[in-house]
Structures are given as structure tokens and as C-alpha cells.
Coordinates of C-alpha atoms and ligand atoms in Angstrom, one line a residue:
M19 CA -21.8 63.5 -37.6
P20 CA -24.6 62.3 -35.4
K21 CA -23.7 59.9 -32.6
N22 CA -25.2 56.5 -33.3
Y23 CA -24.5 57.0 -37.0
F24 CA -25.4 53.4 -37.8
K25 CA -28.8 53.6 -36.1
A26 CA -29.6 56.9 -37.9
Y27 CA -28.5 55.8 -41.4
P28 CA -30.2 54.5 -43.3
S29 CA -33.8 55.5 -42.2
D30 CA -36.5 52.8 -42.0
E31 CA -37.3 53.7 -45.7
G32 CA -33.6 53.0 -46.6
L33 CA -32.8 56.7 -47.0
F34 CA -29.4 58.3 -46.5
N35 CA -30.9 61.8 -46.3
E36 CA -32.2 62.3 -49.8
Y37 CA -30.4 59.3 -51.4
G38 CA -31.1 55.6 -51.5
G39 CA -34.7 54.4 -51.1
A40 CA -36.3 51.8 -53.4
F41 CA -37.7 52.8 -56.8
I42 CA -38.9 49.3 -57.8
P43 CA -42.1 47.6 -59.1
P44 CA -44.6 46.6 -56.4
H45 CA -44.0 42.8 -56.5
L46 CA -40.3 43.4 -55.9
E47 CA -41.1 45.8 -53.1
T48 CA -42.7 42.8 -51.3
E49 CA -39.6 40.7 -51.8
M50 CA -37.3 43.5 -50.6
K51 CA -39.4 43.9 -47.5
K52 CA -39.1 40.1 -46.8
I53 CA -35.3 40.3 -47.3
N54 CA -35.2 43.4 -45.0
D55 CA -37.2 41.8 -42.3
A56 CA -35.2 38.5 -42.4
Y57 CA -32.0 40.5 -42.4
F58 CA -33.1 42.4 -39.2
A59 CA -34.2 39.2 -37.5
I60 CA -31.3 36.9 -38.3
S61 CA -28.4 39.3 -38.5
K62 CA -28.7 39.9 -34.8
S63 CA -29.1 36.3 -33.9
H64 CA -26.3 34.6 -32.1
K65 CA -26.3 31.7 -34.6
F66 CA -25.9 34.0 -37.6
I67 CA -23.2 36.1 -36.0
S68 CA -21.1 33.1 -34.8
E69 CA -21.5 31.3 -38.1
L70 CA -20.3 34.3 -40.1
R71 CA -17.5 34.9 -37.6
S72 CA -16.3 31.3 -38.0
I73 CA -16.5 31.5 -41.8
R74 CA -14.4 34.6 -41.8
K75 CA -11.7 33.1 -39.6
H76 CA -11.5 29.5 -40.9
Y77 CA -12.6 29.9 -44.6
Q78 CA -11.7 33.5 -45.7
G79 CA -8.5 33.8 -43.7
R80 CA -9.5 36.9 -41.7
P81 CA -8.3 39.0 -40.1
T82 CA -6.3 40.2 -43.1
P83 CA -3.1 42.1 -42.0
V84 CA -2.3 45.9 -42.0
Y85 CA 1.1 46.4 -43.5
H86 CA 3.5 49.4 -43.3
C87 CA 5.1 50.2 -46.7
N88 CA 8.7 51.1 -45.8
R89 CA 10.1 51.7 -49.2
L90 CA 7.1 53.6 -50.5
S91 CA 7.0 55.8 -47.3
N92 CA 10.7 56.6 -47.8
K93 CA 10.2 57.5 -51.4
Y94 CA 6.9 59.5 -51.1
G95 CA 7.0 60.8 -47.6
G96 CA 4.2 60.2 -45.1
Q97 CA 3.7 56.8 -43.5
I98 CA 1.8 54.6 -45.9
Y99 CA -0.1 51.6 -44.6
L100 CA -2.2 49.0 -46.5
K101 CA -5.2 47.1 -45.3
R102 CA -4.5 43.8 -47.2
E103 CA -7.9 42.8 -48.5
D104 CA -6.0 41.3 -51.5
L105 CA -5.2 38.5 -49.1
N106 CA -8.8 37.8 -48.4
H107 CA -9.9 34.4 -50.0
T108 CA -10.6 34.9 -53.7
G109 CA -8.3 38.0 -53.7
A110 CA -10.6 40.9 -52.9
H111 CA -12.9 42.4 -50.3
K112 CA -16.0 41.2 -52.1
L113 CA -16.2 37.8 -50.4
N114 CA -17.0 39.7 -47.2
H115 CA -20.4 40.6 -48.4
C116 CA -21.0 37.5 -50.6
M117 CA -20.6 35.1 -47.7
G118 CA -23.1 37.3 -45.7
E119 CA -25.6 37.5 -48.6
A120 CA -25.3 33.8 -49.3
L121 CA -25.8 32.9 -45.6
L122 CA -28.9 35.1 -45.7
A123 CA -30.1 33.4 -48.9
K124 CA -29.7 30.0 -47.3
H125 CA -31.8 31.2 -44.3
L126 CA -34.5 32.4 -46.7
G127 CA -34.7 29.0 -48.4
K128 CA -33.5 30.4 -51.7
K129 CA -32.1 27.9 -54.3
K130 CA -30.2 30.2 -56.6
L131 CA -28.0 33.3 -56.4
I132 CA -28.1 35.8 -59.3
A133 CA -25.7 38.7 -59.8
E134 CA -23.8 40.9 -62.2
T135 CA -20.1 41.3 -62.3
G136 CA -17.7 43.9 -63.8
A137 CA -14.1 42.8 -63.3
G138 CA -15.4 39.3 -62.4
Q139 CA -14.4 39.7 -58.8
H140 CA -17.9 39.8 -57.5
G141 CA -18.9 36.9 -59.7
V142 CA -15.9 34.8 -58.5
A143 CA -16.7 35.7 -54.9
L144 CA -20.4 34.8 -55.3
A145 CA -19.6 31.6 -57.1
T146 CA -17.3 30.7 -54.2
A147 CA -20.1 31.5 -51.7
A148 CA -22.5 29.4 -53.7
A149 CA -20.2 26.4 -53.8
Y150 CA -19.6 26.8 -50.0
F151 CA -23.4 26.8 -49.3
G152 CA -24.5 24.4 -52.0
L153 CA -26.5 26.9 -54.0
E154 CA -26.9 27.5 -57.7
C155 CA -25.2 30.6 -59.1
E156 CA -25.9 32.6 -62.3
I157 CA -23.6 35.5 -63.2
H158 CA -24.3 38.2 -65.8
M159 CA -21.3 39.8 -67.4
G160 CA -20.7 42.2 -70.2
E161 CA -18.9 40.7 -73.2
V162 CA -16.2 43.4 -73.2
D163 CA -15.4 42.5 -69.6
M164 CA -15.5 38.8 -70.3
E165 CA -12.7 39.3 -72.8
K166 CA -10.7 41.6 -70.6
E167 CA -11.1 39.4 -67.5
H168 CA -10.9 36.0 -69.0
P169 CA -9.2 34.3 -66.0
N170 CA -12.1 35.2 -63.8
V171 CA -14.6 33.9 -66.3
Q172 CA -12.7 30.5 -66.2
R173 CA -12.6 30.7 -62.4
M174 CA -16.4 31.1 -62.1
R175 CA -17.0 28.2 -64.5
I176 CA -14.7 26.0 -62.5
L177 CA -16.6 26.9 -59.4
G178 CA -19.8 25.7 -61.1
A179 CA -21.5 29.0 -61.9
T180 CA -23.4 29.7 -65.1
I181 CA -22.2 32.7 -67.0
V182 CA -24.7 34.8 -69.0
P183 CA -22.9 37.0 -71.5
V184 CA -24.4 40.5 -71.9
T185 CA -24.3 41.7 -75.5
H186 CA -26.2 45.0 -75.6
G187 CA -25.1 48.6 -75.1
L188 CA -21.5 49.1 -74.0
K189 CA -21.4 45.4 -72.9
T190 CA -19.9 46.4 -69.5
L191 CA -21.1 46.7 -65.9
K192 CA -24.2 48.8 -66.2
E193 CA -25.7 46.5 -68.8
A194 CA -24.8 43.5 -66.7
V195 CA -26.7 44.9 -63.8
D196 CA -29.8 45.5 -66.1
S197 CA -29.6 41.9 -67.3
A198 CA -29.2 40.3 -63.9
F199 CA -32.0 42.4 -62.5
E200 CA -34.3 41.2 -65.3
A201 CA -33.4 37.6 -64.6
Y202 CA -34.2 38.1 -60.9
L203 CA -37.5 39.8 -61.7
K204 CA -38.7 36.7 -63.5
D205 CA -38.3 34.6 -60.4
P206 CA -37.9 36.5 -57.1
I207 CA -39.3 33.6 -55.0
T208 CA -36.6 30.9 -55.5
T209 CA -33.8 33.2 -56.5
I210 CA -32.1 36.1 -54.8
Y211 CA -30.2 39.0 -56.3
C212 CA -26.9 39.4 -54.6
I213 CA -25.7 42.8 -55.5
G214 CA -22.0 43.4 -55.8
S215 CA -21.6 46.7 -53.9
V216 CA -23.4 49.2 -51.7
V217 CA -25.9 50.0 -54.4
G218 CA -29.3 49.0 -55.6
P219 CA -32.7 49.3 -53.7
H220 CA -32.9 49.2 -49.9
P221 CA -31.9 47.1 -48.1
F222 CA -28.9 46.2 -50.2
P223 CA -26.7 49.3 -49.6
M224 CA -27.2 48.8 -45.8
M225 CA -26.6 45.0 -45.8
V226 CA -23.5 45.2 -48.0
R227 CA -22.1 48.0 -45.8
D228 CA -22.8 46.0 -42.7
F229 CA -21.1 42.9 -44.1
Q230 CA -18.1 45.0 -45.1
R231 CA -17.7 46.8 -41.7
V232 CA -15.4 44.0 -40.6
V233 CA -12.7 45.6 -42.8
G234 CA -12.8 48.9 -40.9
V235 CA -13.2 47.3 -37.5
E236 CA -10.1 45.1 -38.0
A237 CA -8.1 47.9 -39.6
R238 CA -8.7 50.4 -36.9
E239 CA -7.7 47.9 -34.2
Q240 CA -4.6 46.8 -36.1
F241 CA -3.5 50.3 -37.0
F242 CA -3.9 51.4 -33.4
E243 CA -1.9 48.4 -32.2
M244 CA 0.9 49.2 -34.6
T245 CA 1.2 53.0 -34.0
G246 CA -0.8 53.8 -30.8
E247 CA -2.8 56.3 -32.9
L248 CA -5.6 56.4 -35.4
P249 CA -4.6 57.2 -39.0
D250 CA -4.6 60.8 -40.2
N251 CA -6.0 59.8 -43.6
V252 CA -8.0 56.8 -44.8
V253 CA -8.1 56.2 -48.6
A254 CA -10.2 53.8 -50.7
C255 CA -11.2 53.5 -54.3
V256 CA -14.9 54.0 -55.1
G257 CA -16.8 52.1 -57.8
G258 CA -20.1 51.4 -56.1
G259 CA -18.3 52.0 -52.9
S260 CA -18.4 48.8 -50.8
N261 CA -14.7 48.5 -49.9
A262 CA -14.7 52.3 -49.1
M263 CA -17.8 52.0 -46.9
G264 CA -16.2 49.0 -45.2
I265 CA -13.1 50.8 -44.1
F266 CA -14.6 54.3 -43.6
S267 CA -17.3 52.9 -41.3
A268 CA -14.8 52.6 -38.5
F269 CA -13.7 56.2 -38.7
L270 CA -16.9 58.1 -39.6
E271 CA -17.3 59.3 -36.0
E272 CA -13.7 60.5 -35.7
D273 CA -13.3 64.1 -36.7
E274 CA -9.5 63.9 -36.8
C275 CA -9.4 61.2 -39.5
K276 CA -9.7 62.5 -43.0
L277 CA -11.5 60.2 -45.4
Y278 CA -10.9 60.1 -49.2
G279 CA -12.8 58.2 -51.8
V280 CA -11.0 57.9 -55.2
E281 CA -12.9 57.6 -58.5
P282 CA -11.6 56.8 -62.0
A283 CA -10.9 59.9 -64.1
G284 CA -10.2 57.5 -67.0
K285 CA -8.7 59.0 -70.1
S286 CA -10.2 62.4 -69.8
F287 CA -13.3 64.2 -68.4
K288 CA -15.1 63.9 -71.7
T289 CA -18.4 62.0 -71.5
G290 CA -17.7 58.3 -72.0
E291 CA -14.0 58.5 -71.1
H292 CA -14.3 58.4 -67.3
A293 CA -16.5 57.2 -64.4
A294 CA -16.0 60.2 -62.0
T295 CA -19.5 60.1 -60.6
M296 CA -19.0 62.3 -57.6
T297 CA -16.8 64.8 -59.4
L298 CA -19.0 65.3 -62.4
G299 CA -22.4 63.7 -61.7
S300 CA -25.7 65.1 -60.3
P301 CA -28.5 63.4 -58.3
G302 CA -30.5 60.9 -60.3
I303 CA -32.0 57.4 -60.2
I304 CA -30.4 54.2 -61.4
H305 CA -31.1 50.5 -60.6
G306 CA -33.8 51.3 -58.1
F307 CA -32.1 54.0 -55.9
K308 CA -31.2 57.6 -55.9
C309 CA -27.5 58.7 -55.9
Y310 CA -25.0 61.0 -57.7
L311 CA -25.2 59.8 -61.3
L312 CA -23.4 60.5 -64.6
Q313 CA -26.5 61.1 -66.8
D314 CA -27.6 62.7 -70.0
K315 CA -30.3 65.4 -70.2
E316 CA -33.1 62.8 -70.1
G317 CA -31.7 61.2 -66.9
N318 CA -30.4 58.1 -68.7
P319 CA -27.1 56.8 -67.3
A320 CA -24.1 58.1 -69.3
P321 CA -21.5 55.8 -70.9
V322 CA -18.5 55.4 -68.6
H323 CA -14.9 54.1 -68.9
S324 CA -12.2 53.1 -66.6
V325 CA -9.1 51.0 -67.0
A326 CA -10.4 49.2 -63.9
S327 CA -13.6 47.2 -64.8
G328 CA -14.7 47.2 -61.2
L329 CA -14.9 51.0 -61.1
D330 CA -16.8 51.3 -64.4
Y331 CA -20.2 52.4 -63.0
P332 CA -22.1 55.6 -63.7
G333 CA -23.8 55.6 -60.2
V334 CA -22.4 55.3 -56.7
G335 CA -23.7 54.1 -53.3
P336 CA -26.4 56.4 -51.7
E337 CA -24.4 56.6 -48.5
H338 CA -21.4 58.0 -50.3
S339 CA -23.7 60.5 -52.0
M340 CA -24.8 61.7 -48.6
L341 CA -21.3 61.7 -47.2
K342 CA -20.2 63.9 -50.0
D343 CA -23.0 66.4 -49.3
L344 CA -22.1 66.3 -45.6
K345 CA -18.4 66.9 -46.6
K346 CA -17.5 64.0 -44.3
V347 CA -15.7 62.3 -47.1
T348 CA -13.6 64.1 -49.8
Y349 CA -14.0 62.5 -53.3
D350 CA -11.2 62.9 -55.8
S351 CA -10.1 61.1 -59.0
I352 CA -7.1 59.4 -60.6
T353 CA -6.5 58.9 -64.3
D354 CA -5.9 55.6 -66.1
Q355 CA -2.2 56.5 -66.5
E356 CA -1.7 57.4 -62.8
C357 CA -3.3 54.1 -61.9
I358 CA -1.0 52.1 -64.1
D359 CA 2.0 54.0 -62.7
A360 CA 0.9 53.1 -59.2
F361 CA 0.3 49.5 -60.2
Y362 CA 3.9 49.1 -61.2
E363 CA 5.2 51.3 -58.3
L364 CA 3.6 49.1 -55.6
S365 CA 4.6 46.0 -57.4
R366 CA 8.3 47.0 -57.7
L367 CA 8.8 48.8 -54.4
E368 CA 6.9 46.4 -52.1
G369 CA 6.3 43.2 -54.0
I370 CA 2.5 43.6 -54.0
I371 CA 0.7 43.5 -57.3
P372 CA -2.6 45.4 -56.7
A373 CA -5.9 45.2 -58.6
L374 CA -6.3 48.1 -61.0
E375 CA -9.2 49.3 -58.8
S376 CA -7.1 49.4 -55.7
A377 CA -4.2 51.0 -57.7
H378 CA -6.4 54.2 -57.9
A379 CA -6.4 54.4 -54.1
V380 CA -2.6 53.8 -54.0
A381 CA -2.0 56.5 -56.7
F382 CA -4.0 59.0 -54.6
A383 CA -2.1 58.0 -51.5
F384 CA 1.2 58.9 -53.2
K385 CA -0.1 62.5 -53.9
L386 CA -1.4 62.8 -50.4
A387 CA 1.9 61.6 -49.0
K388 CA 3.9 64.2 -51.0
E389 CA 1.7 67.0 -49.8
N390 CA 1.6 65.8 -46.1
P391 CA 5.0 64.2 -45.4
K392 CA 4.3 64.1 -41.6
Q393 CA 1.0 62.3 -41.8
S394 CA -0.1 58.6 -41.8
I395 CA -2.2 57.2 -44.6
L396 CA -4.2 54.0 -44.4
V397 CA -5.1 52.6 -47.8
N398 CA -7.7 49.9 -48.3
L399 CA -5.9 47.6 -50.8
S400 CA -9.2 46.1 -52.0
G401 CA -7.8 43.4 -54.2
R402 CA -4.9 41.7 -55.9
G403 CA -3.9 42.2 -59.5
D404 CA -3.7 38.7 -60.9
K405 CA -6.8 39.2 -63.0
D406 CA -5.2 42.3 -64.6
L407 CA -1.7 41.0 -65.5
D408 CA -2.2 40.3 -69.2
Y409 CA -4.3 43.3 -69.8
V410 CA -1.8 45.7 -68.3
V411 CA 1.2 44.3 -70.0
D412 CA -0.5 43.9 -73.4
T413 CA -2.0 47.4 -73.3
F414 CA 0.5 49.5 -71.5
G415 CA 3.7 47.5 -71.7
L416 CA 6.3 47.0 -69.0
P417 CA 8.1 50.1 -67.6
D418 CA 11.9 50.4 -68.0
Ligands
LIG783 C1 -15.2 45.4 -57.3 C2 -14.0 46.0 -56.9 C3 -13.9 47.3 -56.5 C4 -15.0 48.3 -56.6 O1 -16.2 48.0 -55.8 P1 -16.5 48.8 -54.6 O2 -17.9 48.4 -54.3 O3 -16.5 50.3 -54.9 O4 -15.6 48.5 -53.5 C5 -12.7 47.7 -55.9 N1 -11.6 46.9 -55.8 C6 -11.7 45.6 -56.2 C7 -10.5 44.8 -56.1 C8 -12.9 45.1 -56.7 O5 -12.9 43.8 -57.1

């Protein structure tokens, strides 16, 4: 890895080697440039940094702890640690970038935040940020996800957001992004698109990564304080890749830390039954940027499935795409069933109910622990499972 990684990537054009960039209409280009310039100016200002720091501490409840899983480590081998992003306000890592994006929106004089949501976690986080800053909020969500994640729909409504149901295509995350993008294109002056992951046109993948870096910075310090070492392995689930970039960012320049991104293998590797973008995709363009993509022969995004709505995306962040090619991060996948097993295992052995997204990372950590009983594994527990309770019990039942 180059020294000064964060200065080198992305380039001024928003490129992570061949990935990323901004494939967007000209009038949006102007808006993206404005956002980029404003971000560079204010993200380095003392006022912005101290305001964000204060929000993280007094409002979000950061730093979130790192926890050593005694019972799981005894059972699976290895030493398994969790970075507890499930304890971040609103129950997932997403508030980290939403508070940053909303603070930036406020600075730019925007009136309204627009976004898509999959599991509803990004929508809840953004609606929370909008309430905090006194901004309007419009969330686009696929009808299938609205049904599956009903408690989050109610949460967003209680927080004052407007929900726009998306009724075309598979009615999940990809269609929700299309719909939110369209709404933003109609009024890019008073509104701002607050993307939910390290995806989309430049500068979003960079900004969201930077706002999520706090996870890695904290975790590295906490892990070192607990053990006197750095972790041998760092594991995170990858949908778009924001929680993974957050925790990986603190270890990218360490050759001795192995990094693993975990994708959903779903029900099978048949088209439409998984969302294993890195495992089965090829470079292509989606939502204004280049990345590994699950696509058909014409380059249209393929249908995807995961038991975890937040991982249900045919693309992936451009930085992850580059890190795969550089072999700096290893990408692997976990099936729906392995995810459900890990969901119950963590609940019953440690008293922590994980989000189904995070349970993918946990399931992979179990495999890693069995193969490497002497090594330490730091898992980013990106969120809590409250949103998934009814769905899991109704669909899969309780284990014995
Ligand atoms: C949205 C979400 C994810 C997936 O998004 P990334 O950008 O890949 O991190 C993972 N875990 C939880 C709990 C989520 O809500």
C-alpha cells in the first residue's frame, strides 16, 4: 500500500485506480463539484471538526465499546472481539455518516435531505439527523423492504420524515436508489442527496468513508489498549461497504492485519438468489460510478437477494473494488442460513442480537476462528437486530 493512502485515494477525479468517478448529467456535475469544494473547505475547519466531535460524544454516544466474546471464543477458538456499532444511537453505524452529511447540508444552505433506504437503517439515521438539524427529510424505500422492515418505517414517520414507496422492479434497494436519484435531479439546488454507503458518484464514496473512519480509529485504539497488539484479522460485512471501509481504514497500512469483507451468498449462486458482487461480478457502471457489478450481458444491474435487506445491492463501493484488485482485502461470502445460525448463536452465547447484515460478518468470524485458533479477530458489529426480530422468527422459526 502506498504511504499516505488517504491522500492518494481517491484522485482529484474521484478515482480509486479504475473505479469510482462520476458518470452523471452535466448539471449534476456542477452540483457535485460544489459539494466537493464545500466538503474540502469545511471538513478541515476547526468549527466543523469540533461540532462533529461534540455530536458524536454527546448525541451519538461515541466511542462505542470493543467487547471480547468469552463464550464464543471458547466455543470456536480464536479470540473474537466485536466493535459495538449496534450501540451507536439509532442502532447502527449509519448515523456516523448521516450526521456528517447533514452537517454539510446545513452548511450548504440546503432545506431538504433525500435518500434511499434498504433495511430502513439509513432512512432512520437520516431522519434522525434531519430532526437534529431542523431539515426536511424524504426517504425512498422499496415496497418489499417496507413490509419486511415495518418498525423502521414507523420510526422514520415518527421522526417526521416523508416515505416514498417504490413500486417498480424488484421493489428493493436498487429501485429505491433510482427513485431517490430522480427526485434529487428535479431539485438539486434546495435538496441534497445523502447516500447511504460508500457508493454513488464522487465525492460521496470519499465523504462517507471519511465520516466512517471514526469506527476504525476508535477500534484500533481500544483493541490495542485491551491486548497490547493489533488484531490479526478484521472482519466486516459489505453491502455498499461503508461500515467495512470505516473499520478497515485504520488497518490498511498494516501489512500484518488481514482484512475480510463478507458478502451475502443468499440462497444459492444462481442469478437473483444472492448479492455476492465481488465473488461473481465484473466491472461495470451503476448509479453514476464504476465498480464490481452483478450485471446481465447488456450491463444492466442483475436482480439480487439477501436475507439482509441492507446487503441487497448489485454494486459495491469503488474503493472496495480497488482493494480487491490490489488483494489488500479478501472478499468472501456467507449464505442466508449461515447468517441466521450466527444470528441465534451470538444472541444465545453473548446476549447480543445482531442485525442480519452484521450476522454475516459474525458467521465468517466463526469459520476464521475454527481455522485459526491462535489468532484474534475483530468484527465490526455494524448494527443491532431489533428491526429483524419478527422477520427471522416468522420465516426461520426459533432454534431448539
Ligand atoms: C446498511 C447496513 C449495512 C450495509 O451497509 P454498508 O454500507 O455495507 O456498511 C450493514 N449493517 C447494517 C446494520 C446496516 O444497517
